Structure formats: structure tokens, C-alpha cells
Amino acid sequence: MNTSISSSASASAALPRIVVLATGGTIAGSSSDATSTAGYQAGVIGVGELLDAVPSLSSVAQIQSEQIASIDSKDMTLELWSTLAQRVNVLLATDAVDGIVITHGTDTLEETAYLLHLTVKSTKPVVLTAAMRPSTALSADGPLNLLNAVTVAASQAAHGQGVLVAFNNRIHSARDVVKTSTYAIDAFQSPEVGALGWVQDGRVDFHRSAMRPHTVASEFSVGANWPLVDIVSSYAGASRVPVDALVDAGVRGIVVAGTGNGSIHATVQQALVDAVAHGVAVVRASRVGSGHVMRNGAASDDALGFVAAGSLNPYKARVLLMLTLAMGTSGPTALQRAFDTY
Ligand code: ASP
């Protein structure tokens, strides 16, 4: 990790002090062909170059930057999550920093955002942003997304809103936002509940707040130890092989991306019941992409020893299950409380 701080100190001292933490992604992607929006290398442009592409940042904030990683976010690791969360908390604990922007790949952005939403211990703004087109593309979306993310992080209105995602002029809560398109510029949505607000031409407008506890009201923190938690899926003709393999590997928790309202193929469900008997936590989520999974709805959670994920998709449910198990919490009643709370 390169954590050297470079400062563009030309901005007025009165402007908010924002640290941009770069992790890679398509926003830092490069291709030799400006017409290429799918074939490119993610995470190769450094944070200095990203900032230089947006000179107007200096009229919004005093910017410092750190290159935390240079990865395609499909390769995000638990170790990097720990590094990032710890760095954000250290920076926000100082009086010298008013907010943080994190540039990230779109592929796992919703997971990182939710992790930070639950583990950052500050009311100062933390805003993730990304891009669907590499920096070299015609109509690259990264520079405006970066400007908007810094604008949100610099705004007083963003304090206390939890971790935010600024993308394509919208401001989403990390709790709700998901990537919903493989290619569209408007790739991020908050299904069912919608965005928190919008940012455009320097104006930031919030229309609602995230209702569930986050950041300073969250009981979670990131440590070095991550319990092994994995995801399986249910579909026509599904077998019990993946569940049995995970149990054999010593997994502590399994999230199932069920059909519909978290329903599970009978064969997989029996394997999961057997997993519960081995002390594995089982959470029912849905592969559908919107809506929520009702406790004791499509499966009898009380009888089976399962937990219902509510409105968290399988990937966010895995984040919450990892954090909850890491605290030593176990058993379906205590785990369900966490899912009903966060
Ligand atoms: N694969 C890229 C990443 O997640 C995609 C993107 O950033 O849009 O890093």
C-alpha cells in the first residue's frame, strides 16, 4: 500500500479538507482505444492523474490523496477491507480532515460501502464513487462523478448520513445501493427506497435519511479476523455439493441467494439444515434484486434454524453476517436481531 500524501495546496484554506483514497477500478482504467468501454485495464491510473483531470476540484475542497490500492474491485480482499476501514477511521479522527472520498471499482462497491457504513466511527462524510467507463473513453463518467463525490463530502448536509455513494448525479445510502447494470452509466440504484438525494453543478440536496443505525450508532468494528462466510445459490436442479463442501471447509456462515422470497430448493435446504446442525449460521436472502425476504415466509426459519436477510441482497447480507459473527454473536435469534436492526 502506498500511503504517501500528496497535497494540492493551492485551494483556499477556508474550503473543507477532503482526503481522496484511491483503490483502483474503472474510474482509474485505461485503454489505448477511446471507443472502448468494455475492453480496458482497470486500476492503472494513479490518484494524482485522476485529480489532475478535474481542475475544478480546487474550488470545492482542499484535497489530499492517498493511493490505498490499484485493483479491479472484483479482486477486493478482506485484508484490503481492513486496511481501508482502519485508514478511514484514523483520518476522520483527526481535526485536519473534514471528509473522505473513496474511488473504487463498481463491481464490489456496494459491499465495501456497506462494510464502511457499519464500521466507520465518525459522523463526517465518507463518499464512494466510481465510473462505468475508463478514464480514456469518450464521455468518460469518472471525472464528473469524482467532482460530485468531493462536492458531497464537502457539504455540511452530508454529515451524519452514513456512508454515501455519489454516482451519476445521485446520492445513495451505502445500505441500499446496488449495481444494477453491466454497462449503463446509470448503473447504481437503491431498489424499493430510491436515492437519498442528488448532486449537480455544486448543489447537494438530500430528500431523506438512512433510517437504520450506521457509523457511530453501529456496534460493529473491523478487526483483523474475518470469519469464513460464503454464498450459495438456489436454482432449478441445484445440488447440495457446494453447501457440503463449505461445511467441510469449516465455514462459519452461509448466505443462500434463494429464489423469489428466499425460497430454497428442497435438496439445498436439507443440506443447509444439516449445516445448521454443524453450528453453521444460515441466512436466507434472495437472488431477485429487489424486495425483502420475510422471516418464516417462504421457509420456516423458526423450525429450520435459519435467519431472514430482510432487504439486504446476498452480498450485503454476507458483510453483515461476517461482522456479526466476528463479534462472537451466534444463534438464529441474535443473528436475526442484527438483520432486523441493520
Ligand atoms: N471491474 C471494474 C472494477 O470493479 C468495473 C468498474 O469499476 O466499473 O474495478
Coordinates of C-alpha atoms and ligand atoms in Angstrom, one line a residue:
M1 CA 0.0 0.0 0.0
N2 CA 1.3 3.5 -0.9
T3 CA 0.0 5.9 1.7
S4 CA 2.2 8.9 0.8
I5 CA 0.1 12.0 0.9
S6 CA 0.3 14.4 -2.0
S7 CA -1.3 17.8 -1.5
S8 CA -2.6 20.3 -4.0
A9 CA -2.5 23.1 -1.5
S10 CA -3.5 25.9 -3.9
A11 CA -7.1 25.9 -2.7
S12 CA -8.4 28.4 -0.3
A13 CA -7.7 27.5 3.4
A14 CA -11.4 28.1 4.1
L15 CA -12.5 25.1 2.0
P16 CA -13.3 21.8 3.6
R17 CA -10.3 19.4 3.8
I18 CA -11.1 16.2 1.9
V19 CA -8.9 13.2 1.5
V20 CA -9.4 11.1 -1.6
L21 CA -8.5 7.5 -1.1
A22 CA -7.9 5.7 -4.4
T23 CA -8.3 1.9 -4.7
G24 CA -8.4 1.4 -8.5
G25 CA -11.4 0.4 -10.6
T26 CA -12.6 1.5 -14.0
I27 CA -12.5 5.1 -12.9
A28 CA -8.7 4.5 -12.9
G29 CA -9.0 2.3 -16.0
S30 CA -7.1 2.8 -19.3
S31 CA -7.4 1.6 -22.9
S32 CA -5.4 2.6 -26.0
D33 CA -8.8 2.9 -27.8
A34 CA -11.0 5.8 -26.8
T35 CA -14.1 4.0 -28.3
S36 CA -13.5 1.0 -26.0
T37 CA -15.8 1.0 -22.9
A38 CA -15.6 -2.7 -22.1
G39 CA -12.1 -3.8 -23.1
Y40 CA -9.6 -2.0 -20.8
Q41 CA -7.4 -2.4 -17.8
A42 CA -8.9 -1.3 -14.5
G43 CA -7.0 0.4 -11.8
V44 CA -3.9 1.5 -13.6
I45 CA -4.2 5.3 -13.4
G46 CA -2.8 6.9 -10.2
V47 CA -4.8 9.1 -7.9
G48 CA -2.7 12.2 -8.9
E49 CA -3.7 11.8 -12.5
L50 CA -7.4 11.3 -11.6
L51 CA -7.3 14.5 -9.6
D52 CA -5.5 16.4 -12.3
A53 CA -8.3 15.6 -14.8
V54 CA -10.7 17.6 -12.6
P55 CA -9.1 21.1 -12.1
S56 CA -12.3 22.5 -10.6
L57 CA -11.9 20.3 -7.5
S58 CA -9.7 23.0 -6.1
S59 CA -12.6 25.4 -5.9
V60 CA -14.7 22.8 -3.9
A61 CA -12.2 21.5 -1.4
Q62 CA -8.6 21.3 -0.2
I63 CA -7.7 17.9 -1.5
Q64 CA -5.1 15.4 -0.2
S65 CA -4.9 12.0 -1.7
E66 CA -3.6 8.5 -0.9
Q67 CA -3.2 5.5 -3.2
I68 CA -4.5 2.7 -1.0
A69 CA -4.6 0.1 -3.7
S70 CA -4.7 -0.2 -7.5
I71 CA -7.0 -3.1 -8.2
D72 CA -10.0 -4.2 -10.2
S73 CA -12.6 -4.3 -7.5
K74 CA -13.6 -7.9 -8.4
D75 CA -10.4 -8.7 -6.6
M76 CA -11.2 -6.9 -3.4
T77 CA -9.9 -8.8 -0.4
L78 CA -10.8 -8.9 3.3
E79 CA -7.3 -7.7 4.2
L80 CA -7.8 -4.6 2.0
W81 CA -11.2 -4.0 3.6
S82 CA -9.5 -4.0 7.0
T83 CA -6.8 -1.6 5.7
L84 CA -9.3 0.7 4.2
A85 CA -11.7 0.8 7.1
Q86 CA -8.8 1.4 9.6
R87 CA -7.4 4.2 7.4
V88 CA -10.7 5.9 7.1
N89 CA -11.2 5.8 10.9
V90 CA -7.7 7.1 11.6
L91 CA -8.1 10.0 9.1
L92 CA -11.5 11.0 10.3
A93 CA -10.4 11.0 13.9
T94 CA -8.1 14.0 13.2
D95 CA -9.3 17.6 13.2
A96 CA -7.3 18.0 9.9
V97 CA -9.8 16.0 7.8
D98 CA -13.4 17.0 7.2
G99 CA -14.4 14.2 4.9
I100 CA -13.3 11.3 2.7
V101 CA -13.9 10.3 -0.9
I102 CA -13.1 6.8 -2.0
T103 CA -12.6 5.9 -5.6
H104 CA -13.5 2.3 -6.2
G105 CA -14.5 -0.2 -8.9
T106 CA -18.2 -0.6 -9.5
D107 CA -18.2 -4.4 -9.2
T108 CA -17.9 -4.7 -5.4
L109 CA -18.6 -1.0 -4.5
E110 CA -21.9 -1.9 -2.7
E111 CA -20.1 -4.4 -0.5
T112 CA -17.3 -2.0 0.5
A113 CA -19.7 0.8 1.0
Y114 CA -21.9 -1.2 3.4
L115 CA -18.9 -2.5 5.3
L116 CA -17.8 1.0 5.9
H117 CA -21.3 2.2 6.7
L118 CA -21.2 -0.3 9.6
T119 CA -17.6 0.2 10.8
V120 CA -16.7 3.9 10.3
K121 CA -16.8 5.6 13.7
S122 CA -17.4 9.2 12.6
T123 CA -20.3 11.5 11.5
K124 CA -18.0 13.1 8.9
P125 CA -18.9 12.3 5.3
V126 CA -17.5 9.3 3.6
V127 CA -18.5 9.1 -0.1
L128 CA -17.6 6.4 -2.5
T129 CA -17.6 6.9 -6.2
A130 CA -16.6 5.0 -9.4
A131 CA -17.1 5.0 -13.1
M132 CA -18.6 2.8 -15.7
R133 CA -16.3 4.0 -18.5
P134 CA -12.5 4.0 -18.2
S135 CA -10.7 7.3 -18.0
T136 CA -9.6 7.1 -21.6
A137 CA -13.1 6.6 -23.0
L138 CA -15.1 9.1 -25.0
S139 CA -17.6 10.6 -22.5
A140 CA -15.8 9.1 -19.5
D141 CA -18.0 9.4 -16.5
G142 CA -15.3 9.3 -13.8
P143 CA -14.3 13.0 -13.7
L144 CA -17.8 14.3 -13.1
N145 CA -18.5 11.5 -10.6
L146 CA -15.3 12.4 -8.7
L147 CA -16.2 16.1 -8.7
N148 CA -19.7 15.3 -7.4
A149 CA -18.4 12.9 -4.8
V150 CA -16.0 15.6 -3.4
T151 CA -18.8 18.1 -3.5
V152 CA -21.0 15.8 -1.4
A153 CA -18.1 15.1 1.0
A154 CA -17.5 18.8 1.4
S155 CA -21.1 19.6 2.1
Q156 CA -22.5 20.1 5.6
A157 CA -25.7 18.3 4.6
A158 CA -23.7 15.0 4.2
H159 CA -22.7 14.9 7.9
G160 CA -24.4 12.1 9.9
Q161 CA -25.9 10.5 6.8
G162 CA -23.7 7.4 7.0
V163 CA -21.5 6.2 4.1
L164 CA -22.8 7.5 0.8
V165 CA -22.3 6.6 -2.8
A166 CA -22.3 9.5 -5.3
F167 CA -22.8 8.3 -8.8
N168 CA -24.4 9.8 -11.9
N169 CA -25.6 12.8 -10.0
R170 CA -27.5 10.7 -7.4
I171 CA -26.6 10.3 -3.7
H172 CA -27.3 6.8 -2.4
S173 CA -27.1 5.3 1.1
A174 CA -24.5 2.5 1.3
R175 CA -27.2 0.4 3.0
D176 CA -29.5 0.4 -0.1
V177 CA -27.3 0.9 -3.2
V178 CA -26.7 -1.9 -5.6
K179 CA -25.1 -2.1 -9.1
T180 CA -28.0 -2.9 -11.5
S181 CA -26.4 -2.7 -14.9
T182 CA -23.3 -4.2 -16.6
Y183 CA -22.8 -1.3 -18.9
A184 CA -25.2 1.6 -18.3
I185 CA -23.9 4.9 -17.0
D186 CA -26.8 4.9 -14.5
A187 CA -25.7 1.6 -13.1
F188 CA -26.4 2.3 -9.4
Q189 CA -29.9 2.2 -7.9
S190 CA -31.4 1.8 -4.5
P191 CA -34.3 -0.6 -5.2
E192 CA -37.6 0.0 -3.4
V193 CA -36.4 3.0 -1.5
G194 CA -34.6 5.3 -4.0
A195 CA -31.7 7.6 -3.7
L196 CA -31.2 9.9 -0.7
G197 CA -30.8 12.9 -2.9
W198 CA -28.9 14.4 -5.7
V199 CA -25.8 16.5 -6.6
Q200 CA -25.5 18.7 -9.6
D201 CA -23.5 21.8 -10.5
G202 CA -22.2 22.2 -7.0
R203 CA -25.6 21.8 -5.3
V204 CA -26.3 19.0 -2.9
D205 CA -29.8 18.2 -2.0
F206 CA -31.0 15.4 0.4
H207 CA -34.6 14.3 0.4
R208 CA -34.4 11.6 3.1
S209 CA -32.1 9.9 5.5
A210 CA -31.0 6.4 6.1
M211 CA -33.2 5.1 8.9
R212 CA -31.2 2.1 10.2
P213 CA -28.2 2.6 12.6
H214 CA -24.8 3.2 11.0
T215 CA -21.4 4.6 11.7
V216 CA -21.3 5.9 15.3
A217 CA -24.5 4.2 16.1
S218 CA -23.3 0.8 14.8
E219 CA -22.0 -1.8 17.2
F220 CA -19.5 -3.2 14.7
S221 CA -15.9 -2.6 14.0
V222 CA -13.3 -4.1 11.6
G223 CA -10.6 -6.3 13.1
A224 CA -8.0 -8.5 11.6
N225 CA -10.0 -11.7 11.9
W226 CA -12.8 -12.4 9.4
P227 CA -14.9 -15.5 9.9
L228 CA -15.3 -17.6 6.8
V229 CA -18.7 -16.8 5.3
D230 CA -19.7 -17.8 1.8
I231 CA -22.6 -17.6 -0.6
V232 CA -24.5 -20.4 -2.3
S233 CA -27.4 -20.1 -4.8
S234 CA -30.7 -21.9 -5.3
Y235 CA -31.9 -22.7 -8.8
A236 CA -33.6 -25.5 -10.8
G237 CA -31.8 -28.8 -10.3
A238 CA -29.5 -27.4 -7.6
S239 CA -27.4 -29.9 -5.7
R240 CA -26.1 -30.0 -2.1
V241 CA -22.5 -30.2 -3.2
P242 CA -21.5 -26.6 -2.6
V243 CA -23.1 -26.5 0.9
D244 CA -21.4 -29.7 1.9
A245 CA -18.1 -28.6 0.6
L246 CA -18.3 -25.3 2.6
V247 CA -19.2 -27.1 5.8
D248 CA -16.3 -29.5 5.2
A249 CA -14.1 -26.4 4.7
G250 CA -15.1 -25.1 8.2
V251 CA -17.3 -22.2 7.1
R252 CA -18.9 -20.3 9.9
G253 CA -21.8 -18.9 7.9
I254 CA -23.6 -19.4 4.6
V255 CA -25.8 -16.9 2.9
V256 CA -28.2 -18.5 0.4
A257 CA -29.2 -16.5 -2.6
G258 CA -32.7 -18.0 -2.8
T259 CA -35.3 -17.8 -5.4
G260 CA -38.2 -15.4 -5.0
N261 CA -38.8 -14.6 -1.4
G262 CA -35.7 -16.5 -0.3
S263 CA -37.2 -19.9 -1.2
I264 CA -34.7 -22.8 -1.4
H265 CA -34.6 -25.9 -3.5
A266 CA -35.5 -28.9 -1.2
T267 CA -32.1 -30.6 -1.8
V268 CA -30.2 -27.4 -0.9
Q269 CA -32.5 -26.7 2.1
Q270 CA -31.8 -30.1 3.6
A271 CA -28.0 -29.5 3.2
L272 CA -28.4 -26.2 5.0
V273 CA -30.4 -27.8 7.8
D274 CA -27.5 -30.2 8.2
A275 CA -25.1 -27.3 8.1
V276 CA -27.1 -25.6 11.0
A277 CA -26.7 -28.9 12.9
H278 CA -22.9 -28.4 12.5
G279 CA -23.1 -25.0 14.0
V280 CA -23.1 -23.0 10.7
A281 CA -25.2 -19.8 10.6
V282 CA -27.5 -19.8 7.6
V283 CA -29.1 -16.6 6.2
R284 CA -31.8 -16.6 3.6
A285 CA -31.5 -13.8 1.0
S286 CA -32.9 -13.5 -2.5
R287 CA -31.3 -13.5 -5.9
V288 CA -34.2 -11.4 -7.3
G289 CA -32.6 -8.0 -6.9
S290 CA -35.3 -6.1 -5.1
G291 CA -37.8 -6.6 -2.3
H292 CA -37.2 -8.3 1.0
V293 CA -37.1 -11.8 2.5
M294 CA -39.7 -12.3 5.2
R295 CA -38.9 -14.3 8.3
N296 CA -41.0 -17.5 8.3
G297 CA -42.2 -16.6 4.8
A298 CA -41.0 -18.9 2.0
A299 CA -39.3 -21.1 4.6
S300 CA -40.0 -21.9 8.3
D301 CA -37.0 -20.1 9.8
D302 CA -38.0 -20.8 13.4
A303 CA -38.2 -24.6 12.7
L304 CA -35.1 -24.7 10.4
G305 CA -32.8 -22.5 12.4
F306 CA -32.4 -20.0 9.6
V307 CA -32.2 -16.2 9.6
A308 CA -34.0 -14.0 7.1
A309 CA -31.9 -11.3 5.4
G310 CA -34.7 -8.8 5.0
S311 CA -33.9 -6.3 2.3
L312 CA -30.2 -6.9 2.1
N313 CA -29.0 -8.7 -1.0
P314 CA -26.8 -11.8 -0.6
Y315 CA -23.6 -9.9 -0.9
K316 CA -24.5 -7.3 1.7
A317 CA -26.0 -10.0 3.9
R318 CA -22.6 -11.7 3.9
V319 CA -21.0 -8.5 5.1
L320 CA -23.4 -8.2 8.0
L321 CA -23.1 -11.9 8.8
M322 CA -19.3 -11.7 8.9
L323 CA -19.3 -8.6 11.1
T324 CA -21.9 -10.1 13.5
L325 CA -20.1 -13.5 13.8
A326 CA -16.7 -11.7 14.2
M327 CA -18.2 -10.1 17.4
G328 CA -18.9 -13.5 18.8
T329 CA -22.6 -13.3 18.2
S330 CA -24.2 -16.6 17.3
G331 CA -27.6 -18.4 17.1
P332 CA -30.5 -17.5 14.9
T333 CA -32.2 -15.3 17.5
A334 CA -29.3 -13.0 18.0
L335 CA -28.4 -13.0 14.3
Q336 CA -31.9 -12.2 13.3
R337 CA -31.8 -9.2 15.6
A338 CA -28.8 -7.9 13.8
F339 CA -30.5 -8.3 10.4
D340 CA -33.7 -6.7 11.7
T341 CA -31.7 -3.8 13.1
Y342 CA -29.1 -3.0 10.4
Ligands
ASP1 N1 -14.2 -4.3 -13.0 C1 -14.2 -2.9 -12.6 C2 -14.0 -2.8 -11.1 O1 -14.9 -3.1 -10.4 C3 -15.5 -2.4 -13.0 C4 -15.7 -0.9 -12.7 O2 -15.1 -0.3 -11.9 O3 -16.7 -0.4 -13.3 O4 -12.9 -2.5 -10.7

